[in-house]
Amino acid sequence: MATVTLTDNRNGKKYEFEILSPSVGPDVIDIRSLYQTTGMFTYDPGFTSTASCSSNITYIDGEKGELRYRGYDISDLATKKTYLDTCHLLLTGKLPSKSELAAFDLEIRKRSFVHEGLKNLFYAFPDSAHPMAMMSSSVSALSAFHYEHLDIDQEEEFQVMARRIVAKIPTLAALSYRRSLGIPFIYPDIERSFTENFLYMMRAYPSAKTIIRDVEVKALDTIFTLHAEHEQNASTSTVRAVASTGAHPYAAISAGINALWGRAHGGANESVIAQLEMIGSVDNVDEFIKKAKDPDDDFRLMGFGHRVYKNFDPRARILKNLLDELKEDLGVDSELLEVAKKIEEVALTDEYFIKRKLYPNIDFYSGLILTALKIPKSLFTIIFVIGRSVGWITQWIELKHDKEMKIARPRQKYTGPVSKKI
Ligand code: SDX
């Protein structure tokens, strides 16, 4: 048995902990008995060196810029498969055959409708409501319409619950968007594929022909695949923490949506475009790079940096190639694309970014494609939600099967007053 020994130099005491080996990636030190044997906690704000669980869903190699879902390389899935292929892979552990994909696709299409009562919720929001507020509220409300998923423990029940949420999130996203514009809701069209149907529910007007081009469906479907899963990021860890208490799975997904909303996480894609528009021209890039480097300026280059990727984010590379491939067909804003490329070029040769291993992440280029698809900035993080919903629910299911799973309850280093008298 491989072990590591901890020596307390205050008293010479030695403590031994087992080293556990993964199928690939860093070994882990099993410190579950640390507090019991040493009376001490570890200290790791932001969990930069902490493995919170065992998982066989997604593997990321931050140094090599590698991302795999169930062992398949992200670039293969993004370029050779559809988002629904990826959903089937994540949820069942295998890529679907042609007939399995057809059956899965039909099931998702049929489950894309939401209870009529749920639509009333959207009228309670003010016109100015951010779509993400409506999204997290409506997904939480979904637990009221599907309360039967609260206490489930059979794989078949997990699959029904999971397919239901994957199918309904795009419909709720479109409802959030149309409510924010005060325009009539559009029902799902089960004659259309998952991604085409979402664009249809976004764009259609009653009794008018809706134009949706294949190139647009391909671009958005790729974006959904690239966002589908990413191991124990902040929003997934939130879903797992809520799942560990036994709450309703859709309450856990709603919590994940709220965690994703933050600018440091999924909310970055909305900020990237706002930042590119603010910078406006390649001539202004140097000034903003300077601001990003200034320790006294809280300005950050949105879409840059990542907790895990310390070389490049493979998803950003795939999106950059997709932009170059489709920019004419999609009518991508060439000025903003030039600004983005100039930022990347300057930052990648600048000592500040090189030393801190800051590279473009998935959010840096995604907004340019979404803008070309006429998706408003306020909906960018919702697009991330649609892609990531399958990853969250797959992680939820894995946690439910995990014999080592315990309620998430970290400890702390207390620095407050020791004792006070009234
Ligand atoms: C996502 O975890 C995931 O997997 C997330 C995600 C997923 O798929 O789920 O990949 C999706 O959230 C992508 C990240 C989107 N967020 C942004 O683009 C926001 C801008 N980036 C940062 O805020 C930051 O880089 C983080 C939050 C992404 C990562 O933060 P870390 O790992 O905690 O790093 P840090 O904040 O400790 O920064 C280390 C250093 C600091 O400088 P020093 O104090 O050492 O001098 O790098 C600097 C930071 O100031 N830095 C930046 C910067 N990001 C980090 N400086 C300028 N611009 C930036 N963007």
Coordinates of C-alpha atoms and ligand atoms in Angstrom, one line a residue:
M1 CA 0.0 0.0 0.0
A2 CA 1.5 3.4 -1.0
T3 CA 1.4 5.9 1.8
V4 CA 2.5 9.4 2.7
T5 CA 3.8 10.4 6.2
L6 CA 3.0 13.6 7.9
T7 CA 5.4 14.8 10.7
D8 CA 4.3 17.3 13.2
N9 CA 7.6 19.1 14.1
R10 CA 6.1 20.5 17.3
N11 CA 6.2 17.1 18.9
G12 CA 7.7 14.7 16.3
K13 CA 4.5 12.8 15.9
K14 CA 4.2 11.0 12.6
Y15 CA 0.9 10.2 10.8
E16 CA 0.6 7.9 7.8
F17 CA -2.1 8.3 5.1
E18 CA -2.8 6.0 2.1
I19 CA -2.2 7.2 -1.5
L20 CA -5.1 6.2 -3.8
S21 CA -4.5 6.0 -7.5
P22 CA -7.1 7.1 -10.2
S23 CA -7.4 5.6 -13.6
V24 CA -5.6 8.7 -14.9
G25 CA -4.4 12.0 -13.4
P26 CA -3.0 13.0 -10.0
D27 CA -2.9 10.5 -7.2
V28 CA -4.9 11.4 -4.1
I29 CA -4.0 11.3 -0.4
D30 CA -6.9 9.7 1.6
I31 CA -7.2 12.2 4.5
R32 CA -10.7 11.1 5.6
S33 CA -9.2 10.0 9.0
L34 CA -7.0 13.2 9.4
Y35 CA -9.1 15.0 12.0
Q36 CA -9.8 11.8 13.9
T37 CA -6.0 10.9 14.1
T38 CA -4.4 14.3 14.3
G39 CA -7.1 16.6 15.7
M40 CA -6.3 19.0 12.7
F41 CA -8.1 20.1 9.6
T42 CA -6.6 20.7 6.1
Y43 CA -6.9 24.3 4.9
D44 CA -7.7 24.8 1.3
P45 CA -9.9 27.9 0.4
G46 CA -11.5 27.3 -3.0
F47 CA -10.6 23.6 -2.9
T48 CA -7.6 24.2 -5.2
S49 CA -5.9 20.9 -4.1
T50 CA -9.0 19.0 -2.9
A51 CA -10.7 16.0 -4.6
S52 CA -14.3 16.1 -3.3
C53 CA -15.4 12.8 -4.7
S54 CA -14.6 9.9 -7.0
S55 CA -16.1 10.2 -10.5
N56 CA -15.9 8.4 -13.8
I57 CA -17.7 11.0 -15.9
T58 CA -15.2 13.7 -17.0
Y59 CA -11.4 13.9 -17.1
I60 CA -9.5 17.2 -17.4
D61 CA -5.8 17.5 -17.8
G62 CA -5.1 21.2 -17.1
E63 CA -1.5 21.0 -18.2
K64 CA -2.1 19.2 -21.5
G65 CA -5.4 21.1 -22.2
E66 CA -7.2 17.8 -22.4
L67 CA -11.0 17.3 -21.8
R68 CA -12.7 13.9 -22.1
Y69 CA -16.4 12.9 -21.4
R70 CA -16.6 9.2 -20.5
G71 CA -13.1 8.8 -22.1
Y72 CA -14.0 10.5 -25.4
D73 CA -12.0 13.5 -26.5
I74 CA -14.0 16.7 -26.5
S75 CA -12.8 17.6 -30.1
D76 CA -14.1 14.3 -31.4
L77 CA -17.5 14.8 -29.7
A78 CA -17.8 18.4 -30.8
T79 CA -16.9 17.8 -34.4
K80 CA -18.3 14.3 -35.1
K81 CA -21.3 13.9 -32.8
T82 CA -24.4 15.9 -31.9
Y83 CA -25.2 17.3 -28.5
L84 CA -27.9 14.6 -28.0
D85 CA -25.2 11.9 -28.7
T86 CA -23.2 13.5 -25.9
C87 CA -26.3 13.6 -23.6
H88 CA -26.8 9.9 -24.2
L89 CA -23.1 9.2 -23.6
L90 CA -23.1 11.2 -20.3
L91 CA -26.4 9.8 -19.0
T92 CA -25.9 6.1 -19.9
G93 CA -22.1 5.8 -20.2
K94 CA -22.2 4.9 -23.9
L95 CA -22.6 6.6 -27.3
P96 CA -25.9 5.6 -28.8
S97 CA -26.4 3.4 -31.9
K98 CA -28.5 5.0 -34.7
S99 CA -31.7 3.4 -33.4
E100 CA -30.8 4.3 -29.7
L101 CA -30.3 7.9 -30.8
A102 CA -33.6 8.0 -32.7
A103 CA -35.4 6.7 -29.6
F104 CA -33.6 9.0 -27.2
D105 CA -34.2 12.0 -29.5
L106 CA -38.0 11.2 -29.7
E107 CA -38.2 10.9 -26.0
I108 CA -36.5 14.2 -25.4
R109 CA -38.8 15.9 -28.0
K110 CA -41.9 14.5 -26.3
R111 CA -40.7 15.6 -22.9
S112 CA -39.9 19.2 -24.0
F113 CA -43.4 20.5 -23.0
V114 CA -43.9 22.1 -19.6
H115 CA -47.1 22.1 -17.5
E116 CA -49.4 25.0 -18.5
G117 CA -49.5 26.1 -14.9
L118 CA -45.7 26.7 -14.9
K119 CA -46.1 29.4 -17.6
N120 CA -48.1 31.5 -15.1
L121 CA -45.0 31.9 -13.1
F122 CA -43.3 33.9 -15.8
Y123 CA -46.1 36.6 -15.6
A124 CA -45.1 37.2 -12.0
F125 CA -41.7 38.6 -13.1
P126 CA -41.2 42.3 -13.8
D127 CA -40.4 43.2 -17.5
S128 CA -36.8 44.0 -16.4
A129 CA -36.2 40.5 -14.9
H130 CA -32.9 38.9 -16.0
P131 CA -33.6 35.6 -17.8
M132 CA -31.3 33.8 -15.4
A133 CA -33.5 34.8 -12.4
M134 CA -36.5 33.4 -14.3
M135 CA -34.5 30.3 -15.3
S136 CA -33.4 29.3 -11.8
S137 CA -36.9 30.1 -10.4
S138 CA -38.8 28.1 -13.0
V139 CA -36.4 25.1 -12.7
S140 CA -37.0 25.2 -8.9
A141 CA -40.7 25.4 -9.5
L142 CA -40.5 22.3 -11.8
S143 CA -39.9 20.3 -8.6
A144 CA -43.5 21.2 -7.6
F145 CA -44.8 19.8 -10.9
H146 CA -42.7 16.6 -10.7
Y147 CA -42.6 16.1 -7.0
E148 CA -42.4 12.3 -7.6
H149 CA -38.7 12.7 -8.3
L150 CA -37.9 13.6 -4.7
D151 CA -37.3 10.1 -3.3
I152 CA -36.0 8.0 -6.2
D153 CA -33.3 5.3 -6.1
Q154 CA -33.8 3.2 -9.2
E155 CA -31.7 3.8 -12.3
E156 CA -34.9 3.8 -14.5
E157 CA -36.3 6.6 -12.2
F158 CA -33.1 8.5 -12.4
Q159 CA -33.1 8.3 -16.3
V160 CA -36.7 9.5 -16.5
M161 CA -36.0 12.4 -14.2
A162 CA -32.8 13.3 -16.0
R163 CA -34.3 13.2 -19.5
R164 CA -37.2 15.3 -18.3
I165 CA -35.0 18.1 -17.1
V166 CA -32.7 18.0 -20.2
A167 CA -35.7 18.2 -22.4
K168 CA -37.5 21.0 -20.5
I169 CA -34.7 23.4 -19.8
P170 CA -34.6 24.8 -23.4
T171 CA -38.3 25.4 -23.2
L172 CA -38.0 27.2 -19.9
A173 CA -35.0 29.2 -21.4
A174 CA -37.1 30.2 -24.4
L175 CA -40.0 31.2 -22.1
S176 CA -37.6 33.3 -20.0
Y177 CA -36.4 35.0 -23.2
R178 CA -39.8 35.7 -24.6
R179 CA -41.1 36.9 -21.2
S180 CA -38.2 39.4 -21.1
L181 CA -39.4 40.8 -24.4
G182 CA -43.1 40.6 -23.6
I183 CA -43.8 38.6 -26.7
P184 CA -46.1 35.5 -27.0
F185 CA -44.8 32.1 -25.8
I186 CA -44.1 29.5 -28.5
Y187 CA -44.7 25.8 -27.9
P188 CA -42.0 23.3 -28.7
D189 CA -42.2 21.8 -32.2
I190 CA -41.5 18.1 -32.0
E191 CA -40.8 17.9 -35.7
R192 CA -37.6 19.8 -35.0
S193 CA -34.3 18.6 -33.5
F194 CA -33.2 19.6 -30.0
T195 CA -31.1 22.6 -31.1
E196 CA -33.3 23.7 -34.0
N197 CA -36.3 23.5 -31.7
F198 CA -34.7 25.9 -29.2
L199 CA -33.9 28.4 -32.0
Y200 CA -37.5 28.0 -33.2
M201 CA -38.9 28.7 -29.7
M202 CA -36.7 31.7 -29.5
R203 CA -37.5 33.2 -32.9
A204 CA -40.9 32.1 -34.0
Y205 CA -43.9 34.4 -34.2
P206 CA -47.4 33.0 -34.3
S207 CA -48.4 32.3 -38.0
A208 CA -45.2 33.5 -39.5
K209 CA -42.5 31.4 -41.2
T210 CA -39.4 30.9 -39.1
I211 CA -36.0 30.9 -40.8
I212 CA -33.4 28.7 -39.2
R213 CA -30.3 27.8 -41.2
D214 CA -28.4 24.5 -40.8
V215 CA -25.1 26.4 -40.1
E216 CA -26.8 28.1 -37.1
V217 CA -28.0 24.8 -35.7
K218 CA -24.5 23.3 -36.2
A219 CA -22.8 26.2 -34.4
L220 CA -25.2 26.2 -31.4
D221 CA -25.2 22.4 -31.1
T222 CA -21.4 22.5 -30.9
I223 CA -21.6 25.1 -28.2
F224 CA -24.0 22.9 -26.2
T225 CA -21.6 20.0 -26.5
L226 CA -18.6 22.0 -25.4
H227 CA -20.6 23.2 -22.3
A228 CA -22.1 19.9 -21.4
E229 CA -19.8 18.8 -18.5
H230 CA -16.7 19.9 -16.7
E231 CA -16.1 17.7 -13.6
Q232 CA -16.2 19.5 -10.2
N233 CA -16.5 23.2 -11.2
A234 CA -18.3 25.6 -8.9
S235 CA -21.8 25.0 -10.2
T236 CA -21.5 21.2 -10.3
S237 CA -20.1 21.2 -6.8
T238 CA -23.1 23.2 -5.8
V239 CA -25.4 20.7 -7.4
R240 CA -23.6 17.9 -5.5
A241 CA -23.7 19.7 -2.2
V242 CA -27.5 20.2 -2.5
A243 CA -27.9 16.6 -3.8
S244 CA -26.0 15.3 -0.7
T245 CA -28.7 16.7 1.6
G246 CA -31.5 14.7 -0.2
A247 CA -33.2 17.7 -1.7
H248 CA -35.3 17.4 -4.9
P249 CA -33.0 17.0 -8.0
Y250 CA -34.5 20.0 -9.7
A251 CA -33.8 22.1 -6.6
A252 CA -30.2 21.0 -6.9
I253 CA -30.2 22.0 -10.6
S254 CA -31.7 25.4 -9.7
A255 CA -28.9 25.9 -7.2
G256 CA -26.4 25.0 -9.9
I257 CA -28.0 27.6 -12.2
N258 CA -27.6 30.3 -9.6
A259 CA -23.9 29.4 -9.0
L260 CA -23.2 29.5 -12.7
W261 CA -24.7 33.0 -12.9
G262 CA -21.6 34.5 -11.3
R263 CA -19.2 36.5 -13.5
A264 CA -16.3 34.4 -12.3
H265 CA -18.0 31.3 -13.7
G266 CA -20.7 31.0 -16.4
G267 CA -21.6 34.7 -16.2
A268 CA -18.3 35.5 -17.8
N269 CA -19.6 34.9 -21.4
E270 CA -22.0 37.8 -21.0
S271 CA -19.2 40.0 -19.6
V272 CA -16.8 39.0 -22.4
I273 CA -18.9 40.5 -25.1
A274 CA -19.7 43.6 -23.0
Q275 CA -15.9 44.0 -22.6
L276 CA -15.1 43.5 -26.3
E277 CA -17.8 46.1 -27.1
M278 CA -16.3 48.5 -24.5
I279 CA -12.8 48.0 -25.8
G280 CA -14.3 48.6 -29.3
S281 CA -11.2 48.6 -31.4
V282 CA -7.8 46.9 -31.6
D283 CA -6.2 50.3 -30.9
N284 CA -7.6 50.3 -27.4
V285 CA -6.4 46.7 -26.5
D286 CA -3.1 47.7 -24.9
E287 CA -4.8 50.1 -22.5
F288 CA -7.2 47.4 -21.2
I289 CA -4.4 44.8 -21.0
K290 CA -2.6 47.4 -18.7
K291 CA -5.7 47.7 -16.6
A292 CA -6.0 43.9 -16.3
K293 CA -2.4 43.7 -15.0
D294 CA -2.8 46.6 -12.5
P295 CA -3.0 45.1 -9.0
D296 CA -4.9 48.2 -7.8
D297 CA -7.5 47.9 -10.6
D298 CA -10.1 45.2 -10.1
F299 CA -10.6 45.1 -13.9
R300 CA -10.1 41.5 -15.1
L301 CA -9.9 40.2 -18.7
M302 CA -13.2 38.3 -18.8
G303 CA -12.9 35.0 -20.6
F304 CA -9.3 34.7 -19.5
G305 CA -7.8 32.3 -16.9
H306 CA -9.0 29.1 -15.5
R307 CA -8.6 27.2 -12.2
V308 CA -7.6 24.0 -14.0
Y309 CA -6.4 24.8 -17.5
K310 CA -2.9 26.2 -17.1
N311 CA -2.0 25.8 -20.8
F312 CA -5.1 26.2 -23.0
D313 CA -8.8 25.5 -22.7
P314 CA -9.4 23.0 -25.6
R315 CA -13.0 24.3 -25.8
A316 CA -11.7 27.8 -26.6
R317 CA -9.6 26.4 -29.4
I318 CA -12.5 24.5 -30.9
L319 CA -14.7 27.6 -30.7
K320 CA -12.0 29.7 -32.3
N321 CA -11.7 27.2 -35.2
L322 CA -15.5 27.2 -35.5
L323 CA -15.5 31.0 -35.7
D324 CA -12.9 31.0 -38.5
E325 CA -14.9 28.3 -40.3
L326 CA -18.3 29.9 -40.0
K327 CA -17.7 33.6 -39.6
E328 CA -18.8 34.5 -43.2
D329 CA -21.8 32.1 -43.1
L330 CA -22.9 33.4 -39.7
G331 CA -22.0 37.0 -40.3
V332 CA -19.8 37.2 -37.2
D333 CA -18.9 40.8 -36.1
S334 CA -15.4 41.0 -37.6
E335 CA -14.4 44.0 -35.6
L336 CA -15.2 42.3 -32.3
L337 CA -13.5 39.1 -33.6
E338 CA -10.3 41.2 -34.4
V339 CA -10.4 42.8 -30.9
A340 CA -10.7 39.3 -29.3
K341 CA -7.8 37.9 -31.4
K342 CA -5.7 41.0 -30.7
I343 CA -6.3 40.5 -26.9
E344 CA -5.3 36.9 -27.1
E345 CA -2.2 37.7 -29.2
V346 CA -1.0 40.5 -26.8
A347 CA -1.9 38.6 -23.6
L348 CA -0.1 35.4 -24.7
T349 CA 3.2 37.2 -25.2
D350 CA 2.9 39.3 -22.0
E351 CA 4.9 38.2 -18.9
Y352 CA 1.9 38.9 -16.5
F353 CA -0.3 36.4 -18.3
I354 CA 2.5 33.9 -19.1
K355 CA 3.6 33.8 -15.5
R356 CA 0.1 33.3 -14.2
K357 CA -0.7 30.8 -17.0
L358 CA -3.7 32.8 -18.1
Y359 CA -5.2 31.7 -21.4
P360 CA -8.6 32.2 -23.1
N361 CA -11.3 29.9 -21.7
I362 CA -14.5 28.7 -23.1
D363 CA -16.2 32.0 -22.5
F364 CA -13.8 34.1 -24.5
Y365 CA -15.1 33.1 -28.0
S366 CA -18.5 31.7 -27.4
G367 CA -20.2 35.1 -27.1
L368 CA -19.1 36.1 -30.7
I369 CA -21.0 33.0 -32.1
L370 CA -24.0 33.6 -29.9
T371 CA -24.2 37.3 -31.0
A372 CA -24.0 36.2 -34.7
L373 CA -27.0 33.8 -33.9
K374 CA -28.9 37.0 -32.7
I375 CA -29.0 35.7 -29.1
P376 CA -28.9 38.7 -26.8
K377 CA -26.1 39.0 -24.2
S378 CA -28.6 38.6 -21.4
L379 CA -29.2 35.0 -22.6
F380 CA -25.6 33.9 -23.0
T381 CA -25.4 32.3 -19.6
I382 CA -28.7 30.6 -20.2
I383 CA -27.1 28.9 -23.3
F384 CA -24.4 27.7 -20.8
V385 CA -27.3 26.4 -18.6
I386 CA -28.9 24.5 -21.5
G387 CA -25.5 22.8 -22.4
R388 CA -24.5 22.1 -18.8
S389 CA -27.9 20.7 -17.5
V390 CA -27.0 17.2 -18.7
G391 CA -23.6 17.4 -16.9
W392 CA -25.2 18.5 -13.6
I393 CA -27.9 15.8 -13.6
T394 CA -25.3 13.1 -14.6
Q395 CA -23.2 14.2 -11.6
W396 CA -26.3 14.1 -9.4
I397 CA -27.0 10.5 -10.5
E398 CA -23.4 9.5 -9.9
L399 CA -23.5 10.9 -6.4
K400 CA -26.7 8.9 -5.6
H401 CA -24.9 5.7 -6.6
D402 CA -21.8 6.7 -4.6
K403 CA -21.4 4.4 -1.6
E404 CA -18.8 6.8 -0.2
M405 CA -21.2 9.8 -0.5
K406 CA -21.7 11.8 2.7
I407 CA -23.5 15.1 3.3
A408 CA -21.3 18.0 2.2
R409 CA -20.1 19.6 5.4
P410 CA -16.6 21.2 5.3
R411 CA -15.0 22.7 8.4
Q412 CA -13.1 26.0 8.9
K413 CA -10.2 27.8 10.4
Y414 CA -12.0 29.9 13.1
T415 CA -10.5 33.4 13.5
G416 CA -13.2 35.0 15.5
P417 CA -13.5 36.0 19.3
V418 CA -12.8 33.1 21.6
S419 CA -15.3 33.8 24.3
K420 CA -17.3 36.8 25.3
K421 CA -19.6 37.5 28.3
I422 CA -23.0 39.2 27.9
Ligands
SDX1 C1 -15.8 28.9 -16.3 O1 -14.1 25.5 -13.1 C2 -14.6 25.3 -14.3 O2 -14.4 24.3 -14.9 C3 -15.4 26.5 -14.9 C4 -15.8 26.4 -16.4 C5 -16.8 25.2 -16.6 O3 -16.8 24.8 -17.7 O4 -17.5 24.9 -15.6 O5 -14.6 26.1 -17.2 C6 -16.5 27.6 -16.9 O6 -16.2 29.3 -15.3 C7 -14.7 29.5 -17.1 C8 -14.0 30.7 -16.3 C9 -14.9 32.0 -16.7 N1 -14.5 33.1 -15.8 C10 -13.8 34.2 -16.4 O7 -13.4 34.2 -17.5 C11 -13.6 35.3 -15.4 C12 -12.2 35.9 -15.5 N2 -11.2 34.8 -14.9 C13 -11.0 34.8 -13.5 O8 -11.8 35.5 -12.7 C14 -10.2 33.7 -13.0 O9 -9.2 33.4 -13.9 C15 -10.9 32.4 -12.7 C16 -12.0 32.6 -11.7 C17 -11.5 31.8 -13.9 C18 -9.9 31.4 -12.0 O10 -9.5 32.0 -10.8 P1 -8.4 31.3 -9.8 O11 -8.0 30.0 -10.4 O12 -9.0 31.3 -8.5 O13 -7.2 32.2 -10.0 P2 -6.9 33.5 -9.1 O14 -8.1 34.3 -9.1 O15 -6.3 33.0 -7.9 O16 -5.9 34.3 -10.1 C19 -4.5 33.9 -10.1 C20 -3.8 35.2 -10.5 C21 -4.1 36.4 -9.7 O17 -3.1 37.3 -9.8 P3 -2.1 37.4 -8.5 O18 -2.9 37.7 -7.3 O19 -1.4 36.1 -8.4 O20 -1.1 38.6 -8.8 O21 -4.1 35.5 -11.9 C22 -4.8 36.7 -11.9 C23 -5.3 37.0 -10.5 O22 -5.4 38.4 -10.3 N3 -5.9 36.6 -12.8 C24 -6.3 37.5 -13.7 C25 -7.4 36.9 -14.4 N4 -7.6 35.7 -13.9 C26 -6.7 35.5 -12.9 N5 -5.8 38.7 -14.0 C27 -6.4 39.4 -15.0 N6 -7.5 38.9 -15.8 C28 -8.0 37.6 -15.5 N7 -9.0 37.2 -16.1

